[in-house]
Tab-separated table of C-alpha atoms and ligand atoms in Angstrom:
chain	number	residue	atom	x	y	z
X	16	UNK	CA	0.000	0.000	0.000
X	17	UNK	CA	1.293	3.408	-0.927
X	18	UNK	CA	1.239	6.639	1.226
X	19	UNK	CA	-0.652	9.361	-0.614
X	20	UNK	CA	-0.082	12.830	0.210
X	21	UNK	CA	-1.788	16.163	-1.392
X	22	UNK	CA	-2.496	19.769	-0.538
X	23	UNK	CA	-4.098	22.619	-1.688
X	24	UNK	CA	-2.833	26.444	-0.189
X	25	UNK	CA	-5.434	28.037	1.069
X	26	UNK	CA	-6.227	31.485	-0.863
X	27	UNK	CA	-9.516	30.730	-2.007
X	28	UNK	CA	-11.957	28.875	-3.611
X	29	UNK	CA	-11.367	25.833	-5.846
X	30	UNK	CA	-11.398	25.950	-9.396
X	31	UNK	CA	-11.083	23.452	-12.203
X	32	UNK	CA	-7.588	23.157	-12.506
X	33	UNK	CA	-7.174	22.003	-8.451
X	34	UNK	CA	-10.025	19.736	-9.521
X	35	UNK	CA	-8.382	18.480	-12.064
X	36	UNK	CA	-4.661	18.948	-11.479
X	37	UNK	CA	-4.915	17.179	-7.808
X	38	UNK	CA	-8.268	16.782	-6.008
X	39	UNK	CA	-9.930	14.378	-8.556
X	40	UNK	CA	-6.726	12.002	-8.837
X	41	UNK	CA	-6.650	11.951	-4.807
X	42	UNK	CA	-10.047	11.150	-4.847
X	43	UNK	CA	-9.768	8.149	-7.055
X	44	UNK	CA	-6.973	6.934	-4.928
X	45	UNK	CA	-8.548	6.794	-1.538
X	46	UNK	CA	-10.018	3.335	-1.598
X	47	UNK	CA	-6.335	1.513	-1.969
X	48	UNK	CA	-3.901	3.783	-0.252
X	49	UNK	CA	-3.155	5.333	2.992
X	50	UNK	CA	-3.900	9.122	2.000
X	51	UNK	CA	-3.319	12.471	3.377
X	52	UNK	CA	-5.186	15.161	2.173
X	53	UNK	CA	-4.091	19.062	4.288
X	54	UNK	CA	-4.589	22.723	3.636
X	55	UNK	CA	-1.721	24.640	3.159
X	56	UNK	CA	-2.563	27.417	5.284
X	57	UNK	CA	1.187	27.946	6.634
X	58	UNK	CA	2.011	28.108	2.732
X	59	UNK	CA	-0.504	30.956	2.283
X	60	UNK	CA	1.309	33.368	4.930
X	61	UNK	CA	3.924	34.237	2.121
X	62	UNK	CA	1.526	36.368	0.450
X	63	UNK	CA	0.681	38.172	3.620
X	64	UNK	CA	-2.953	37.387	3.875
X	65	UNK	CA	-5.475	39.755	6.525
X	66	UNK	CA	-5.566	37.673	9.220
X	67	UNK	CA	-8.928	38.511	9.174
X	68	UNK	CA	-9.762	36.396	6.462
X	69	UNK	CA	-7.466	33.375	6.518
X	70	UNK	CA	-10.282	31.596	8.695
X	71	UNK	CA	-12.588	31.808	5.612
X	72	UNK	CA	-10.320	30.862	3.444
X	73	UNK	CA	-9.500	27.918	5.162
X	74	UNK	CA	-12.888	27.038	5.353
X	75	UNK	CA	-13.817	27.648	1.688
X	76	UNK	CA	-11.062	24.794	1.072
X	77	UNK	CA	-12.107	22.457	3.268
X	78	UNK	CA	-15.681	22.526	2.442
X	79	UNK	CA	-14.707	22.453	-1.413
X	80	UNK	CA	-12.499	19.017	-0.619
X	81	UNK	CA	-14.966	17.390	1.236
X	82	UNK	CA	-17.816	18.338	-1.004
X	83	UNK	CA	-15.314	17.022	-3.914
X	84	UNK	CA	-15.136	13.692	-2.393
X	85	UNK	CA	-12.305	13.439	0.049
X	86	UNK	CA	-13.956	11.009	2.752
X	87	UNK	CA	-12.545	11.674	6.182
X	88	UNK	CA	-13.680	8.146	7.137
X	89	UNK	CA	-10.790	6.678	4.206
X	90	UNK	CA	-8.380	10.304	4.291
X	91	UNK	CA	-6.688	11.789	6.585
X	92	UNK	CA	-7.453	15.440	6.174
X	93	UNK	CA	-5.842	18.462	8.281
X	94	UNK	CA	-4.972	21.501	7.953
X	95	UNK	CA	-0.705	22.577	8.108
X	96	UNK	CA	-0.874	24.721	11.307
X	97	UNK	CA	-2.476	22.000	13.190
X	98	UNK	CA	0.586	19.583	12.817
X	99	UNK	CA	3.635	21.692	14.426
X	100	UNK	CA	5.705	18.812	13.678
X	101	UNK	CA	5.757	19.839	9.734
X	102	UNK	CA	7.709	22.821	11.186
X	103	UNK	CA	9.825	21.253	12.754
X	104	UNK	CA	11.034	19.186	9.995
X	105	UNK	CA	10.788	22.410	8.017
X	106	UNK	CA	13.637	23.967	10.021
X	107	UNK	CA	15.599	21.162	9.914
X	108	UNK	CA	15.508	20.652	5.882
X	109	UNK	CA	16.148	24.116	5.323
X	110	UNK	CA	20.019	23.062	6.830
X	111	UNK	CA	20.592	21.221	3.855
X	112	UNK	CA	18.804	23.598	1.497
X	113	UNK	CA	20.709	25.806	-0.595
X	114	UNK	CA	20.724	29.929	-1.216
X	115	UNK	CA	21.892	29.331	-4.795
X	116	UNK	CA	19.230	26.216	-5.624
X	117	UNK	CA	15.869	27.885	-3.933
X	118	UNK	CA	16.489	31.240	-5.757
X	119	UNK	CA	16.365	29.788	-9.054
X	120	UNK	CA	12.778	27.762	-8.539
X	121	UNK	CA	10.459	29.265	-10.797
X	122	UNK	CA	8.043	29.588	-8.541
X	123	UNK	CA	10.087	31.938	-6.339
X	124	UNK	CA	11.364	33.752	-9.364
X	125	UNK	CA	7.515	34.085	-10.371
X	126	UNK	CA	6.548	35.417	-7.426
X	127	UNK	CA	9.446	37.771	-7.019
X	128	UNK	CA	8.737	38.988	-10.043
X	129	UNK	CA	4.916	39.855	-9.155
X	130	UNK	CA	5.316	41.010	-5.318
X	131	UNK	CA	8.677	42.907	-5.699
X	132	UNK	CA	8.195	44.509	-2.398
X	133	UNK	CA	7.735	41.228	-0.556
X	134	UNK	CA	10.040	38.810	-1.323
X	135	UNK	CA	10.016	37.364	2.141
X	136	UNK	CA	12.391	34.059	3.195
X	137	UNK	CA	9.321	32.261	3.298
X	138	UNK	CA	8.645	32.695	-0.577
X	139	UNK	CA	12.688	31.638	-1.036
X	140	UNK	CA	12.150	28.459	1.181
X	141	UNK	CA	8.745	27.523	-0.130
X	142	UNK	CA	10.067	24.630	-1.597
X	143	UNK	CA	11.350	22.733	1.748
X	144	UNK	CA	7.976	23.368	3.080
X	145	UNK	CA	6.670	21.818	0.738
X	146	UNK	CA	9.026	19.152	1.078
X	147	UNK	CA	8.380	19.092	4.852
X	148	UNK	CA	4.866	18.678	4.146
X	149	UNK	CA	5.445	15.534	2.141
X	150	UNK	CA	8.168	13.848	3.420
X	151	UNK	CA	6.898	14.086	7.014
X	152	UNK	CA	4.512	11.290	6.163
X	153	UNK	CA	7.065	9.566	3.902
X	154	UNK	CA	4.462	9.893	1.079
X	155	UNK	CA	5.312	7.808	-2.158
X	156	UNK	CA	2.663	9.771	-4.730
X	157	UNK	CA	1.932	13.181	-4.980
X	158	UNK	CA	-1.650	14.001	-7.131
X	159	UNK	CA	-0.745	17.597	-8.182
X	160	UNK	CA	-0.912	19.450	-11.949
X	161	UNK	CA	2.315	20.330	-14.141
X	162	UNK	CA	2.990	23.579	-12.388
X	163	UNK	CA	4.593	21.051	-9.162
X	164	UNK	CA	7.091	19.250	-11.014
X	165	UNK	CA	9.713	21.192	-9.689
X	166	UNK	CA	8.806	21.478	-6.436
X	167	UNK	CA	8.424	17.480	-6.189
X	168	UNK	CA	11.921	17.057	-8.012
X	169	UNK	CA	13.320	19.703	-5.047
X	170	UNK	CA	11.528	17.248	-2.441
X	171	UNK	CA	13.236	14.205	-4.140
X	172	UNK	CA	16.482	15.980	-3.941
X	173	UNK	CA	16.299	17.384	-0.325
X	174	UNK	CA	15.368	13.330	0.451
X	175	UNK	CA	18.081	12.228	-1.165
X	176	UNK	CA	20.414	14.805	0.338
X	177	UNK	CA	19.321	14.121	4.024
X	178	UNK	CA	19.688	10.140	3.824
X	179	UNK	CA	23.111	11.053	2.054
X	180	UNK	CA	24.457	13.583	4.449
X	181	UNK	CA	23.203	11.181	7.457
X	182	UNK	CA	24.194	7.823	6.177
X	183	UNK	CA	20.852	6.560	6.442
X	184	UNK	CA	18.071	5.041	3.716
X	185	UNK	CA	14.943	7.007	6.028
X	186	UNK	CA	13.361	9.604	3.162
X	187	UNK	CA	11.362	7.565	0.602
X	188	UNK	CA	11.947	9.932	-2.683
X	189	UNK	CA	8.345	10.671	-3.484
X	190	UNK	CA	7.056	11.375	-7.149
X	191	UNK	CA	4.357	13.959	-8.586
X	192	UNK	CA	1.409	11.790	-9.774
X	193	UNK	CA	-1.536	11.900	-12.376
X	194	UNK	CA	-3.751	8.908	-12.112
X	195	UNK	CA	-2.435	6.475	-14.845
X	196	UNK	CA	-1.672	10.108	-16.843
X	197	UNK	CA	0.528	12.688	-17.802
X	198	UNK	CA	0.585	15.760	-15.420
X	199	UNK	CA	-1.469	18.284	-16.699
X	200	UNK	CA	-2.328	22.043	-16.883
X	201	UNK	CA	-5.622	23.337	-17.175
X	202	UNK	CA	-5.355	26.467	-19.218
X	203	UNK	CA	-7.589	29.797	-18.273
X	204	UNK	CA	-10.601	30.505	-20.335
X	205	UNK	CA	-9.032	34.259	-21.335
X	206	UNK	CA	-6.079	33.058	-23.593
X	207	UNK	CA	-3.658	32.426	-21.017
X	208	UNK	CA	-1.305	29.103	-20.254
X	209	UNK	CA	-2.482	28.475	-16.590
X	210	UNK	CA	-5.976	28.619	-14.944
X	211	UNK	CA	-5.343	30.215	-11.303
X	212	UNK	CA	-6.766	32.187	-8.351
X	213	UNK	CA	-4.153	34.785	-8.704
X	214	UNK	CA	-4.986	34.727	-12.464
X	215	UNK	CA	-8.439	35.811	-12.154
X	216	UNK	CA	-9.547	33.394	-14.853
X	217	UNK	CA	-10.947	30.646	-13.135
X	218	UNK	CA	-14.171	28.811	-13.288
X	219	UNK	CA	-14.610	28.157	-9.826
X	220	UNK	CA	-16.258	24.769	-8.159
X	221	UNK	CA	-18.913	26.807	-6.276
X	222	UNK	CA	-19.566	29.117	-9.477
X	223	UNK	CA	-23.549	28.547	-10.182
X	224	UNK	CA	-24.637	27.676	-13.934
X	225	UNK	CA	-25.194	31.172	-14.447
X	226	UNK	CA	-21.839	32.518	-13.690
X	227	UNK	CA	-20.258	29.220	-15.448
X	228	UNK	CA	-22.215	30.190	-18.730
X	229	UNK	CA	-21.092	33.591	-18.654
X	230	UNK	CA	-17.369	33.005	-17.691
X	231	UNK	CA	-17.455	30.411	-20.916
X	232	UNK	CA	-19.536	32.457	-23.048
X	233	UNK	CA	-16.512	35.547	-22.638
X	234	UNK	CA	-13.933	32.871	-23.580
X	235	UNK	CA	-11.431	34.890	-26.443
X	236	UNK	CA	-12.419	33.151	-29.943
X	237	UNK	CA	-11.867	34.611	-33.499
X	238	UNK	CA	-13.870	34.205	-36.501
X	239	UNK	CA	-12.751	30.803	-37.171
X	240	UNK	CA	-10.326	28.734	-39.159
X	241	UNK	CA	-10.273	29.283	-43.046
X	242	UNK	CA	-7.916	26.450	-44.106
X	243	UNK	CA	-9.251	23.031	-43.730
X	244	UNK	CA	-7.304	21.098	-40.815
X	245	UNK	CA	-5.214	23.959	-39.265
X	246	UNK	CA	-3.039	24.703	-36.369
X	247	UNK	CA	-5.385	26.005	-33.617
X	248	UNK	CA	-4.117	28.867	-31.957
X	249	UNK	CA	-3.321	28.747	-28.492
X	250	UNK	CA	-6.555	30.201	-26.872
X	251	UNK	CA	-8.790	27.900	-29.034
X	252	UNK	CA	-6.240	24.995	-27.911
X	253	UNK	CA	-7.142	25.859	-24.545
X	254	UNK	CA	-10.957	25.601	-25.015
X	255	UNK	CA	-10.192	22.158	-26.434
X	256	UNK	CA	-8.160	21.413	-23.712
X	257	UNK	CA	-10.611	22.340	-20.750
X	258	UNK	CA	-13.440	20.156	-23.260
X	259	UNK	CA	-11.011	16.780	-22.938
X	260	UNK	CA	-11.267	17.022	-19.025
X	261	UNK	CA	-14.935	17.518	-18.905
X	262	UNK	CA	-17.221	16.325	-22.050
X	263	UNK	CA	-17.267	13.042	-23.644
X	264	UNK	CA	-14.804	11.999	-26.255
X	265	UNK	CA	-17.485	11.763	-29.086
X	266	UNK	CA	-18.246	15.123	-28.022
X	267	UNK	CA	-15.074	15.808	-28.209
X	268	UNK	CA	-14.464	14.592	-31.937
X	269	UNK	CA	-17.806	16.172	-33.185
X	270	UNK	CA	-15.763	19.662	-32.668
X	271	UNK	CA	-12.322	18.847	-33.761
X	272	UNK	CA	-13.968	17.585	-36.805
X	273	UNK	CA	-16.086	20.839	-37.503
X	274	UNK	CA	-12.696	22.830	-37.038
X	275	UNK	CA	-11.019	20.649	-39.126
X	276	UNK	CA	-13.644	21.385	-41.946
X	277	UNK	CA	-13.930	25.169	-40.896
X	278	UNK	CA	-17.510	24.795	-39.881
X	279	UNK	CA	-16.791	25.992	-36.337
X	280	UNK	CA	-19.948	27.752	-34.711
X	281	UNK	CA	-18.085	28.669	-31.321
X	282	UNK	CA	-21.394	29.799	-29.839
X	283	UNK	CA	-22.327	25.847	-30.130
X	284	UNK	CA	-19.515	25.060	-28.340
X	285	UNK	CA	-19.611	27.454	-25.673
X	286	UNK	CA	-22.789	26.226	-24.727
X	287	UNK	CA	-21.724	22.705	-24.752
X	288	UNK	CA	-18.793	23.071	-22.526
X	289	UNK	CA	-20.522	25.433	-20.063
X	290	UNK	CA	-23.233	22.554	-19.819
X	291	UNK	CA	-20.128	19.551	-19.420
X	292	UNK	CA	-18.536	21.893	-16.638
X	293	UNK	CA	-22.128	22.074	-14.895
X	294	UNK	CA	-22.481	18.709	-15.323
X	295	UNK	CA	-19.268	18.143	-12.979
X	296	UNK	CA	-19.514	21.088	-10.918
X	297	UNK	CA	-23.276	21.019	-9.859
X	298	UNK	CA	-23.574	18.071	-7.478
X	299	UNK	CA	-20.512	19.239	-5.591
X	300	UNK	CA	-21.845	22.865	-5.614
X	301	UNK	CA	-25.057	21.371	-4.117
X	302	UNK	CA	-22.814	19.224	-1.319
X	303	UNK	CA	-20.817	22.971	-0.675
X	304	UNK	CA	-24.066	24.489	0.263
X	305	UNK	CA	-25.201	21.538	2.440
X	306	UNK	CA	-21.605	21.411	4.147
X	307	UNK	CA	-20.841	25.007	4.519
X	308	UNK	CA	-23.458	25.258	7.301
X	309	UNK	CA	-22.196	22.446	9.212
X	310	UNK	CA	-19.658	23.500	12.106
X	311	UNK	CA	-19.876	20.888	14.353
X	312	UNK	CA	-19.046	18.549	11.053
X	313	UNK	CA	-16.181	20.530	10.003
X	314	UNK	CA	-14.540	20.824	13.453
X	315	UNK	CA	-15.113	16.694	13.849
X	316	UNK	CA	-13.105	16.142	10.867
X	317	UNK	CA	-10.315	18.684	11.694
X	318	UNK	CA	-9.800	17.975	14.665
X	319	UNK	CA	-9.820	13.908	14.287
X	320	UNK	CA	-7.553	14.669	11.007
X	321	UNK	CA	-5.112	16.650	13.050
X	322	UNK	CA	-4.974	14.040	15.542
X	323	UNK	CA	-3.906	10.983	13.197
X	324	UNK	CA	-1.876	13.380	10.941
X	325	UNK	CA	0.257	14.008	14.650
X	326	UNK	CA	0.090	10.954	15.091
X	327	UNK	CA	1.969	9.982	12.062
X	328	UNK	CA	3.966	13.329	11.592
X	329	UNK	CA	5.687	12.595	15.305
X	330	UNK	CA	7.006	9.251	14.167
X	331	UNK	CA	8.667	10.736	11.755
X	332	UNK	CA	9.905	13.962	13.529
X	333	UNK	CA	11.526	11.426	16.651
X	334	UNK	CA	13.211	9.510	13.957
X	335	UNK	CA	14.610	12.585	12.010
X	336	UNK	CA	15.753	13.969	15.781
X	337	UNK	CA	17.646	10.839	16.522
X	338	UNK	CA	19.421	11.029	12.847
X	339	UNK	CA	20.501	14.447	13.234
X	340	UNK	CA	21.965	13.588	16.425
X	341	UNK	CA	19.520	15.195	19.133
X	342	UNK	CA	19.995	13.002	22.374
X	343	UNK	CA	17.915	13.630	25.965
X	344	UNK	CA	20.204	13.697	29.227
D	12	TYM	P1	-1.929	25.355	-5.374
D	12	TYM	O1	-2.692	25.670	-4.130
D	12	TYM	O2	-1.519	26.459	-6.262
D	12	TYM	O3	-2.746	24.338	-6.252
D	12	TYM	C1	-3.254	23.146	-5.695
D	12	TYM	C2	-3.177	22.004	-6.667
D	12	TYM	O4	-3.881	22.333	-7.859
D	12	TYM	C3	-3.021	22.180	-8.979
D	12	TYM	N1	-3.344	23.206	-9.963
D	12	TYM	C4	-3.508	22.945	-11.265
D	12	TYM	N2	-3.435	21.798	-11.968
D	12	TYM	C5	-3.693	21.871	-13.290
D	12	TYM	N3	-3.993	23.019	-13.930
D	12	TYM	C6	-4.074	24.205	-13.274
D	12	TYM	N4	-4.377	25.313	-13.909
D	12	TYM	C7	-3.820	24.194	-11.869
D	12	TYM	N5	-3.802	25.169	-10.914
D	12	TYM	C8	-3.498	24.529	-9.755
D	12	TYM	C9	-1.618	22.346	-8.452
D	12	TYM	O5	-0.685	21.702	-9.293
D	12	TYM	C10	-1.724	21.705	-7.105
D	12	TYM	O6	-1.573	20.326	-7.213
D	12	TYM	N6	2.499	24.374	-3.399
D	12	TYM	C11	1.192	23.822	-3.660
D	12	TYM	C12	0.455	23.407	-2.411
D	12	TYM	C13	1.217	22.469	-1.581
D	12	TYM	C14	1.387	21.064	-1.819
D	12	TYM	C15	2.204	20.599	-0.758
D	12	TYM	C16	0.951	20.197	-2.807
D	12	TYM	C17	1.894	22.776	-0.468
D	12	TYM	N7	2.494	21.666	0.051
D	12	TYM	C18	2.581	19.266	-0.686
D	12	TYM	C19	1.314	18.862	-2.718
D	12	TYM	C20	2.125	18.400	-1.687
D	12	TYM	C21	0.391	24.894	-4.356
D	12	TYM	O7	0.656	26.063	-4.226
D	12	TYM	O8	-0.679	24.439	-5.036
């Protein structure tokens, strides 16, 4: 049995491509593996969120997973701040992690680039966080989209590094994971590569059908191809795209082949995909607004999730004390 481990910061609601990217391959691995599902709320502090509202936000996620189909009676689900012991192993990683290796991630470069007057050490050392996060349960598989490859190929190095420097076999070296699949990327619906909070592009899991339909209907299109069988360009690819994850593959087909014969009616298709992305979204909109109300629910599972991810996380924080060389009098 593999250890499954997955998480989601906490800076909002979910949209398609966490569905996508991470959630909906956890999901699918619950039944066979021993999985860890947490909010990344620690994660979030490196944009400097208003205290005010991290509560919310942590909320939003939670009831977005668990409306999604995490099952807190087959996951373990908790949220980062709960589990001290991640920081712990945090501080300890970040001995072995280098100045010169964390400033080139393009994630920190990213973000440097777009908050230029907050490029905190917590942005720089985002990566062994992340790494802490993971390898404090000694996961094996890590659901997550494209945009974490690096960050899981950091985590396999830091492993690697700390059994190396130690003399000891303890990290597993854990790889990103995609169901049976390729990592993927959903794109956003205005052009761009990446659907994304930050983005403000995304079709969100609580959107209603009326806010789907108009998010889709604004999609960028042109007037259409004019040479039979043609290169799409990048923001029609990315309609395409979004339509593999959501409609049927005959569906599917029936458009490639009407761009392929330049009889593209993009209204048509609009409407179909905004009706395929209901079709997913609705029933766990529906569960959102049943679990959103339910406190007493929500503070069962966090606190019972925080308790068994402990209970695991302080195995693994003894061991790692021991290895480093921490003895009691
Ligand atoms: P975050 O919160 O940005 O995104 C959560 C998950 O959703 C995936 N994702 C996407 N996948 C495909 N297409 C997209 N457009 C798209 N947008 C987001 C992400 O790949 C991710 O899997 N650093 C992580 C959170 C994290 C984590 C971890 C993940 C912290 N510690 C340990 C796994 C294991 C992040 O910021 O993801």
């Amino acid at each position: 049995m593999d250890t499954v481990l997955s998480g989601i910061r906490s800076t909002g609601n979910l949209h398609l491509g966490n569905y996508f990217g991470a959630l909906r391959n956890f999901i699918r691995m619950q039944d066979e593996n021993k999985c860890y599902f947490f909010i990344a709320d620690i994660h979030s502090l490196t944009t400097h969120p208003d205290p005010k509202e991290l509560h919310g936000n942590v909320k939003n996620v939670l009831v977005d997973y668990l409306a999604a189909g995490i099952d807190p009676e087959k996951s373990v689900i908790y949220i980062q701040s709960d589990v001290p012991e991640i920081s712990e192993l945090y501080l300890y990683l970040n001995m072995h992690a280098y100045m010169g290796e964390l400033a080139k991630t393009s994630s920190f470069k990213e973000k440097a680039r777009k908050q230029p007057e907050n490029v905190n050490a917590g942005l720089l050392t985002y990566p062994t966080l992340m790494a802490a996060d993971i390898l404090i349960h000694n996961a094996d598989k890590v659901p997550v989209g494209k945009d974490q490859e690096q960050h899981l190929e950091m985590t396999r190095k830091f492993a690697r590094r700390f059994n190396n420097f130690y003399g000891v076999e303890y990290f597993k070296e854990p790889v990103a994971y995609n169901f049976g699949e390729q990592l993927i990327k959903i794109p956003g619906l205005d052009g761009s590569g990446k659907m994304g909070k930050s983005e403000g592009n995304a079709i969100y899991l609580a959107d209603s059908p009326k806010e789907i339909e108009k998010k889709v209907k604004r999609a960028l299109t042109d007037s259409g191809p004019t040479e039979p069988n043609s290169v799409k360009p990048d923001y029609i690819e990315n309609l395409f795209t979004i339509m593999r994850v959501v409609s049927a593959p005959d569906v599917v087909q029936h458009y490639e082949n009407k761009w392929n014969s330049c009889e593209m009616r993009y209204g048509d298709m609009k409407k179909q995909l905004a009706q395929d992305i209901i079709n997913v979204t609705s029933p766990i909109r529906e569960r959102i607004l049943e679990i959103e109300k339910d406190d007493a629910y929500l503070r069962k599972v966090t606190q019972e999730g925080a308790e068994k991810a402990r209970e695991s996380a302080k195995k693994t924080i003894e061991a790692v004390r021991q290895i480093v060389g921490f003895k009691k009098f």
